[in-house]
Short mmCIF file of C-alpha atoms and ligand atoms in Angstrom, two decimals:
data_model
loop_
_atom_site.label_atom_id
_atom_site.label_comp_id
_atom_site.label_asym_id
_atom_site.label_seq_id
_atom_site.Cartn_x
_atom_site.Cartn_y
_atom_site.Cartn_z
CA MET A 28 0.10 -0.12 -0.02
CA LEU A 29 2.80 2.42 0.90
CA ALA A 30 4.55 1.27 -2.25
CA ALA A 31 1.44 2.10 -4.44
CA ALA A 32 1.31 5.51 -2.62
CA GLY A 33 4.44 6.56 -3.96
CA LEU A 34 6.92 5.69 -1.25
CA SER A 35 8.05 2.54 -3.21
CA GLY A 36 11.59 1.42 -3.14
CA ARG A 37 12.23 3.60 -0.15
CA LEU A 38 10.97 1.21 2.69
CA LEU A 39 13.77 -1.10 3.47
CA VAL A 40 11.79 -3.42 5.74
CA ARG A 41 13.67 -6.06 7.64
CA GLY A 42 11.67 -6.95 10.39
CA VAL A 43 -15.50 10.62 -12.48
CA ARG A 44 -17.42 13.21 -10.79
CA THR A 45 -18.20 16.65 -12.12
CA LEU A 46 -15.98 19.14 -10.45
CA PRO A 47 -16.80 22.72 -9.68
CA PRO A 48 -14.91 25.34 -11.42
CA TYR A 49 -12.27 25.68 -8.78
CA ALA A 50 -11.49 22.01 -8.85
CA VAL A 51 -8.22 22.19 -9.97
CA SER A 52 -5.49 24.55 -8.68
CA PRO A 53 -1.92 25.02 -9.98
CA PRO A 54 0.46 22.41 -8.63
CA SER A 55 3.30 24.88 -8.89
CA LEU A 56 4.53 24.89 -5.13
CA CYS A 57 3.46 21.30 -4.47
CA GLY A 58 6.22 18.91 -2.99
CA VAL A 59 8.80 21.49 -2.66
CA ALA A 60 10.71 22.76 0.52
CA TYR A 61 12.28 26.09 1.09
CA TYR A 62 15.65 26.66 2.29
CA ARG A 63 17.07 30.07 2.46
CA GLY A 64 14.69 31.10 -0.21
CA LYS A 65 15.62 28.21 -2.89
CA GLN A 66 13.28 25.75 -3.61
CA THR A 67 14.67 22.01 -3.21
CA PRO A 68 13.00 18.80 -4.02
CA ALA A 69 11.38 17.26 -1.15
CA ASN A 70 11.95 13.41 -1.98
CA SER A 71 11.14 10.71 0.50
CA GLY A 72 14.32 9.06 1.77
CA THR A 73 15.31 5.65 2.73
CA LEU A 74 13.63 4.12 5.63
CA ILE A 75 15.62 1.32 7.45
CA PRO A 76 14.81 -0.41 10.73
CA SER A 77 16.04 1.46 13.74
CA ARG A 78 18.68 0.46 16.16
CA ALA A 79 18.57 1.32 19.69
CA LEU A 80 18.00 5.24 19.44
CA SER A 81 17.90 7.49 22.57
CA GLY A 82 15.63 10.36 23.37
CA ARG A 83 12.91 12.16 21.74
CA GLN A 84 10.62 9.25 21.21
CA GLN A 85 10.73 5.54 21.71
CA ALA A 86 12.00 4.43 18.17
CA THR A 87 13.38 0.83 18.80
CA GLY A 88 12.14 -1.50 16.32
CA LYS A 89 10.54 1.23 14.23
CA LEU A 90 11.61 2.22 10.74
CA VAL A 91 13.66 5.28 10.50
CA ARG A 92 14.69 7.57 7.84
CA ASN A 93 18.32 6.70 7.11
CA GLY A 94 20.55 9.38 8.63
CA GLU A 95 17.58 11.52 9.75
CA ASP A 96 17.83 11.23 13.48
CA LYS A 97 20.04 14.08 13.55
CA ASN A 98 17.58 16.69 12.13
CA ALA A 99 15.65 18.74 14.78
CA VAL A 100 12.08 18.79 13.71
CA ILE A 101 9.64 21.67 14.71
CA CYS A 102 5.93 21.84 13.68
CA ILE A 103 4.13 24.98 13.41
CA GLU A 104 0.51 24.37 14.61
CA GLY A 105 -2.65 26.46 14.77
CA ASN A 106 -6.16 27.09 13.44
CA ILE A 107 -6.94 27.69 9.84
CA ALA A 108 -5.68 31.02 8.65
CA SER A 109 -3.89 31.46 12.04
CA GLY A 110 -0.61 32.65 10.19
CA LYS A 111 1.27 29.41 10.06
CA THR A 112 2.34 29.97 6.41
CA THR A 113 3.24 33.40 7.15
CA CYS A 114 5.51 32.17 10.16
CA LEU A 115 7.21 29.58 7.82
CA GLU A 116 7.73 32.19 5.24
CA TYR A 117 9.69 34.34 7.80
CA PHE A 118 11.90 31.61 9.01
CA SER A 119 12.57 30.39 5.22
CA ASN A 120 15.34 32.82 5.03
CA THR A 121 17.23 31.57 7.98
CA SER A 122 20.26 29.48 7.37
CA ASN A 123 19.98 26.11 8.91
CA ILE A 124 16.22 25.91 8.61
CA GLU A 125 14.24 24.31 5.63
CA VAL A 126 10.64 24.86 5.73
CA LEU A 127 7.99 22.50 4.40
CA THR A 128 4.61 24.16 3.99
CA GLU A 129 1.50 22.04 4.16
CA PRO A 130 0.73 20.46 0.80
CA VAL A 131 -2.62 22.19 0.43
CA CYS A 132 -1.97 22.48 -3.61
CA LYS A 133 -1.87 18.76 -3.58
CA TRP A 134 -5.10 18.32 -1.68
CA ARG A 135 -6.86 20.84 -4.03
CA ASN A 136 -5.46 19.10 -7.21
CA LEU A 137 -5.01 15.28 -6.94
CA ARG A 138 -4.75 14.18 -10.54
CA GLY A 139 -7.44 16.75 -11.63
CA HIS A 140 -9.68 16.04 -8.32
CA ASN A 141 -10.10 18.34 -5.58
CA PRO A 142 -10.52 16.38 -2.40
CA LEU A 143 -10.36 19.51 -0.25
CA GLY A 144 -13.29 21.12 -2.14
CA LEU A 145 -15.10 17.83 -2.08
CA MET A 146 -14.67 17.43 1.56
CA TYR A 147 -16.21 20.93 2.41
CA GLN A 148 -19.17 20.32 0.01
CA ASP A 149 -20.00 16.85 1.69
CA PRO A 150 -17.91 15.85 4.54
CA GLU A 151 -19.84 12.67 5.11
CA ARG A 152 -18.78 11.25 1.80
CA TRP A 153 -15.47 12.91 1.17
CA GLY A 154 -13.92 13.31 4.59
CA LEU A 155 -12.20 9.93 4.60
CA THR A 156 -10.85 10.62 1.01
CA LEU A 157 -9.24 14.02 2.00
CA GLN A 158 -7.87 12.69 5.32
CA THR A 159 -6.42 9.48 3.92
CA TYR A 160 -4.55 11.71 1.31
CA VAL A 161 -3.44 14.42 4.06
CA GLN A 162 -2.07 11.56 6.30
CA LEU A 163 0.08 10.26 3.34
CA THR A 164 1.09 13.68 2.24
CA MET A 165 1.87 14.60 5.91
CA LEU A 166 3.81 11.60 6.39
CA ASP A 167 5.91 12.40 3.29
CA ARG A 168 6.58 15.87 4.84
CA HIS A 169 7.98 14.17 7.96
CA LEU A 170 10.11 11.65 6.03
CA SER A 171 11.31 13.67 2.95
CA THR A 172 15.04 14.21 2.42
CA ILE A 173 16.15 17.52 3.31
CA SER A 174 19.64 19.39 3.26
CA ALA A 175 19.27 21.72 6.31
CA PRO A 176 19.78 20.61 10.00
CA ILE A 177 16.37 21.97 11.04
CA ARG A 178 13.20 20.83 9.46
CA MET A 179 10.14 23.28 10.04
CA ILE A 180 7.07 21.69 9.06
CA GLU A 181 3.68 23.30 8.79
CA ARG A 182 1.18 21.27 11.01
CA SER A 183 1.99 17.46 11.30
CA ILE A 184 0.63 14.06 11.08
CA PHE A 185 -0.35 14.22 14.55
CA SER A 186 -2.71 17.45 14.16
CA ALA A 187 -4.25 15.99 10.98
CA LYS A 188 -5.38 12.95 13.19
CA TYR A 189 -6.03 14.70 16.59
CA ILE A 190 -7.52 17.85 15.24
CA PHE A 191 -9.22 17.51 11.69
CA VAL A 192 -10.11 13.69 11.80
CA GLU A 193 -11.29 13.99 15.38
CA SER A 194 -13.49 17.04 14.43
CA LEU A 195 -14.98 15.15 11.42
CA PHE A 196 -15.94 12.23 13.62
CA LYS A 197 -16.93 14.01 16.86
CA SER A 198 -19.24 16.38 14.79
CA GLY A 199 -20.92 13.26 13.40
CA LYS A 200 -19.68 13.99 9.80
CA MET A 201 -17.59 11.10 9.48
CA PRO A 202 -19.01 7.45 9.75
CA GLU A 203 -17.53 5.37 12.37
CA VAL A 204 -16.12 2.65 9.86
CA ASP A 205 -14.18 5.82 8.12
CA PHE A 206 -12.94 6.88 11.44
CA ALA A 207 -11.93 3.29 12.40
CA VAL A 208 -9.89 2.86 9.11
CA LEU A 209 -8.04 6.14 9.41
CA SER A 210 -7.29 5.31 13.10
CA GLU A 211 -5.90 1.84 12.30
CA TRP A 212 -3.63 3.59 9.60
CA PHE A 213 -2.37 6.15 11.95
CA ASP A 214 -1.83 3.70 14.60
CA TRP A 215 0.10 1.53 12.28
CA ILE A 216 2.16 4.37 11.07
CA THR A 217 3.08 5.84 14.60
CA ALA A 218 3.75 2.41 15.90
CA ASN A 219 6.07 1.26 13.08
CA ILE A 220 7.68 4.48 11.63
CA PHE A 221 9.74 6.82 13.89
CA ILE A 222 8.39 10.37 13.42
CA PRO A 223 10.41 12.45 15.54
CA VAL A 224 9.17 15.88 16.60
CA ASP A 225 11.43 18.15 18.91
CA LEU A 226 9.20 21.28 19.18
CA ILE A 227 5.67 22.37 18.63
CA VAL A 228 5.09 26.16 18.03
CA TYR A 229 1.41 26.78 18.58
CA LEU A 230 0.08 29.92 17.06
CA GLN A 231 -2.61 30.80 19.31
CA THR A 232 -5.46 33.00 17.85
CA SER A 233 -9.12 33.56 18.60
CA PRO A 234 -11.49 31.88 16.14
CA GLN A 235 -12.80 35.45 15.20
CA THR A 236 -9.09 36.50 14.02
CA CYS A 237 -9.05 33.23 11.93
CA HIS A 238 -12.39 34.01 10.61
CA LYS A 239 -11.46 37.40 9.47
CA ARG A 240 -8.01 36.27 7.81
CA LEU A 241 -9.75 33.27 6.19
CA LYS A 242 -12.33 35.80 4.41
CA GLN A 243 -9.56 38.03 3.59
CA ARG A 244 -7.51 35.03 2.18
CA SER A 245 -10.79 34.05 0.36
CA ARG A 246 -9.68 30.51 -0.75
CA GLU A 247 -12.56 29.29 -2.88
CA GLU A 248 -13.16 25.90 -1.01
CA GLU A 249 -13.16 27.80 2.35
CA LYS A 250 -16.09 30.04 1.55
CA VAL A 251 -18.34 27.61 3.23
CA ILE A 252 -16.47 27.58 6.63
CA PRO A 253 -18.66 29.21 9.33
CA LEU A 254 -17.28 30.69 12.53
CA GLU A 255 -18.54 27.67 14.43
CA TYR A 256 -16.31 25.39 12.63
CA LEU A 257 -13.16 27.68 13.50
CA GLU A 258 -14.35 27.61 17.20
CA SER A 259 -14.50 23.74 17.25
CA ILE A 260 -11.03 23.47 15.72
CA HIS A 261 -9.86 25.93 18.24
CA GLN A 262 -11.04 24.04 21.13
CA LEU A 263 -9.34 20.74 19.82
CA HIS A 264 -6.11 22.55 19.63
CA GLU A 265 -6.43 24.18 23.21
CA ASP A 266 -7.38 20.64 24.48
CA TRP A 267 -4.29 18.98 22.86
CA LEU A 268 -1.74 21.84 23.25
CA ILE A 269 -2.81 23.95 26.26
CA ARG A 270 -4.93 21.73 28.57
CA LYS A 271 -3.09 18.75 27.41
CA SER A 272 -6.21 16.75 27.95
CA SER A 273 -7.05 15.10 24.85
CA PHE A 274 -3.87 13.15 22.98
CA PRO A 275 -0.39 12.64 23.71
CA LEU A 276 1.92 15.48 22.85
CA PRO A 277 4.89 14.30 20.61
CA ALA A 278 7.11 17.33 21.86
CA PRO A 279 7.15 20.43 24.19
CA VAL A 280 4.89 23.32 23.25
CA LEU A 281 5.90 26.91 22.61
CA VAL A 282 2.89 29.16 22.48
CA ILE A 283 3.10 32.36 20.57
CA PRO A 284 -0.15 34.56 20.82
CA ALA A 285 -0.90 35.21 17.32
CA ASP A 286 -3.92 37.71 17.13
CA HIS A 287 -1.45 40.54 16.58
CA ASP A 288 -1.20 42.54 13.34
CA LEU A 289 1.36 41.49 10.84
CA GLN A 290 4.11 43.82 11.89
CA GLU A 291 3.79 42.58 15.62
CA MET A 292 3.76 39.04 14.58
CA LEU A 293 6.99 39.40 12.56
CA HIS A 294 8.53 40.95 15.63
CA GLN A 295 7.07 37.89 17.85
CA PHE A 296 8.68 35.63 15.52
CA GLU A 297 12.13 37.33 15.94
CA GLU A 298 11.72 37.39 19.55
CA ASN A 299 10.98 33.81 19.80
CA ARG A 300 13.73 32.85 17.30
CA ASP A 301 16.27 31.66 19.95
CA LYS A 302 13.80 29.46 21.87
CA ILE A 303 12.74 27.87 18.52
CA LEU A 304 16.33 27.38 17.18
CA ALA A 305 17.01 25.80 20.61
CA ALA A 306 15.08 22.99 19.45
CA SER A 307 18.13 21.84 17.35
CA SER A 308 20.33 21.47 20.42
CA LEU A 309 17.67 19.14 22.30
N1 ADP B 418 -0.71 38.93 11.73
C1 ADP B 418 -1.60 39.02 10.80
N2 ADP B 418 -2.25 40.05 10.58
C2 ADP B 418 -3.18 40.11 9.54
N3 ADP B 418 -3.31 39.21 8.45
C3 ADP B 418 -2.37 38.23 8.60
C4 ADP B 418 -1.65 38.10 9.58
N4 ADP B 418 -0.86 36.73 9.35
C5 ADP B 418 -1.33 36.42 8.24
N5 ADP B 418 -2.30 37.20 7.72
C6 ADP B 418 -3.02 36.93 6.42
O1 ADP B 418 -4.05 35.92 6.93
C7 ADP B 418 -4.26 34.94 5.77
C8 ADP B 418 -3.90 33.64 6.41
O2 ADP B 418 -2.48 33.45 6.77
P1 ADP B 418 -1.63 32.27 6.50
O3 ADP B 418 -0.24 32.53 6.90
O4 ADP B 418 -1.98 31.80 5.23
O5 ADP B 418 -2.45 31.34 7.51
P2 ADP B 418 -2.56 29.59 7.66
O6 ADP B 418 -1.18 29.13 6.88
O7 ADP B 418 -2.23 29.33 9.11
O8 ADP B 418 -3.47 29.21 7.12
C9 ADP B 418 -3.29 35.55 4.68
O9 ADP B 418 -4.07 36.21 3.65
C10 ADP B 418 -2.21 36.31 5.22
O10 ADP B 418 -1.67 37.18 4.39
N1 LIG B 419 -5.88 17.50 8.25
C1 LIG B 419 -6.44 18.53 7.70
C2 LIG B 419 -5.48 19.49 7.39
C3 LIG B 419 -6.13 20.68 6.85
N2 LIG B 419 -7.48 20.66 6.45
C4 LIG B 419 -7.92 21.82 5.78
C5 LIG B 419 -8.09 23.03 6.70
C6 LIG B 419 -7.85 24.17 5.65
O1 LIG B 419 -9.14 24.38 4.85
C7 LIG B 419 -6.91 23.59 4.84
C8 LIG B 419 -5.33 24.02 5.29
O2 LIG B 419 -5.36 25.33 5.43
P1 LIG B 419 -4.54 26.12 6.52
O3 LIG B 419 -4.93 25.88 7.85
O4 LIG B 419 -3.08 25.64 6.28
O5 LIG B 419 -4.68 27.54 6.01
O6 LIG B 419 -7.02 22.30 4.92
C9 LIG B 419 -8.11 19.66 6.73
O7 LIG B 419 -9.36 19.62 6.37
N3 LIG B 419 -7.75 18.51 7.30
#
C-alpha cells in the first residue's frame, strides 16, 4: 500500500465526478521545500529499521529515515488561517532551517480532483478521502530528504489526526467505519515508523481572528466555513496543546499569541527565534 502510494523502493523493511470550477489549482508549489529562499526537491528518503535510538521518542524497532535522526524537527500548529504559512515564510530565509509548507495544493489538485473542495461540500462522503490523502502527504513531509539541519513543518501527521479527523468524527460528519480505518492507519504508522518532533510552536489565535483572515485570504473551497467550525477546531487545539487533556504530545509546546497585526507578529517571531532554534540543540 505504501509502495502504491509513492513511497515505493524507499522502505527497506527487515523486520468521475463533475468538479466545480475551482476544482483544479496549479500544482506549482507542491512537493517543494524552501531552504534560504531556494526551492529544493522534497523526496522521501530511505527508511531502514531502527537500532536502539535514544531520546525524543521511543524508536526501537521502528522504521527510521536513513541518517535523519540528527535533524531537529519543529512543527508549526494552529487554526485555519492563523498565520502558519506566514510564520514559515518568515523563517525560510534563516540558514539551517528548511521549511516544508502544508501540501494544500496537492489536496486541491490530485490528478485533476479536488479532495479539499469535495470534503467541504460533502464531509460525510469525502472526509475519509481527504484525510487519507492528508495522512499520506503529511507522512511524506515528515520523511522527505532535506539538506538543512532543522526541519520546520507546517502542521504534522499528529494534528491531522488529533484535530481534523477528530473534528469530523466528533461532529457526526464522519461514519464510524471511516474513522476506524483512519485510526488503524494512524496507529500502524506511528507504531512502526519513527516520526520525531522536537518542538511544537502553537500560533494561538481567537477563532474570530482566523475567520477574518480566512475571509481576507478568500480560498474558494473555504468560503463555506462558518465561525462555529473555527471555534471547534480552536477548542481541539486548546485541549491538545494547552490543557493537554486529549491526545499525547509528541514534543514540548511553545505558545505564541498570534492575534496581533502582521508587523507585530514578525516581531514576535524574531523575539522567539532563539527559543525555536534551541530545538536543534535538544
Ligand atoms: N498577523 C496577521 N495579521 C493580519 N493578517 C495576517 C496575519 N498573518 C497572516 N495574515 C493573513 O491572513 C491570511 C492567512 O494567513 P496564512 O499565513 O496563510 O495562515 P495559515 O497558513 O495558518 O492558514 C493570509 O491572507 C495572510 O496574509
Ligand atoms: N488534516 C487537515 C488539514 C487541513 N485541512 C484543511 C483546513 C484548511 O481548509 C486547509 C489547510 O489550510 P491552512 O490551515 O493551512 O490554511 O486544509 C483539513 O481539512 N484537514
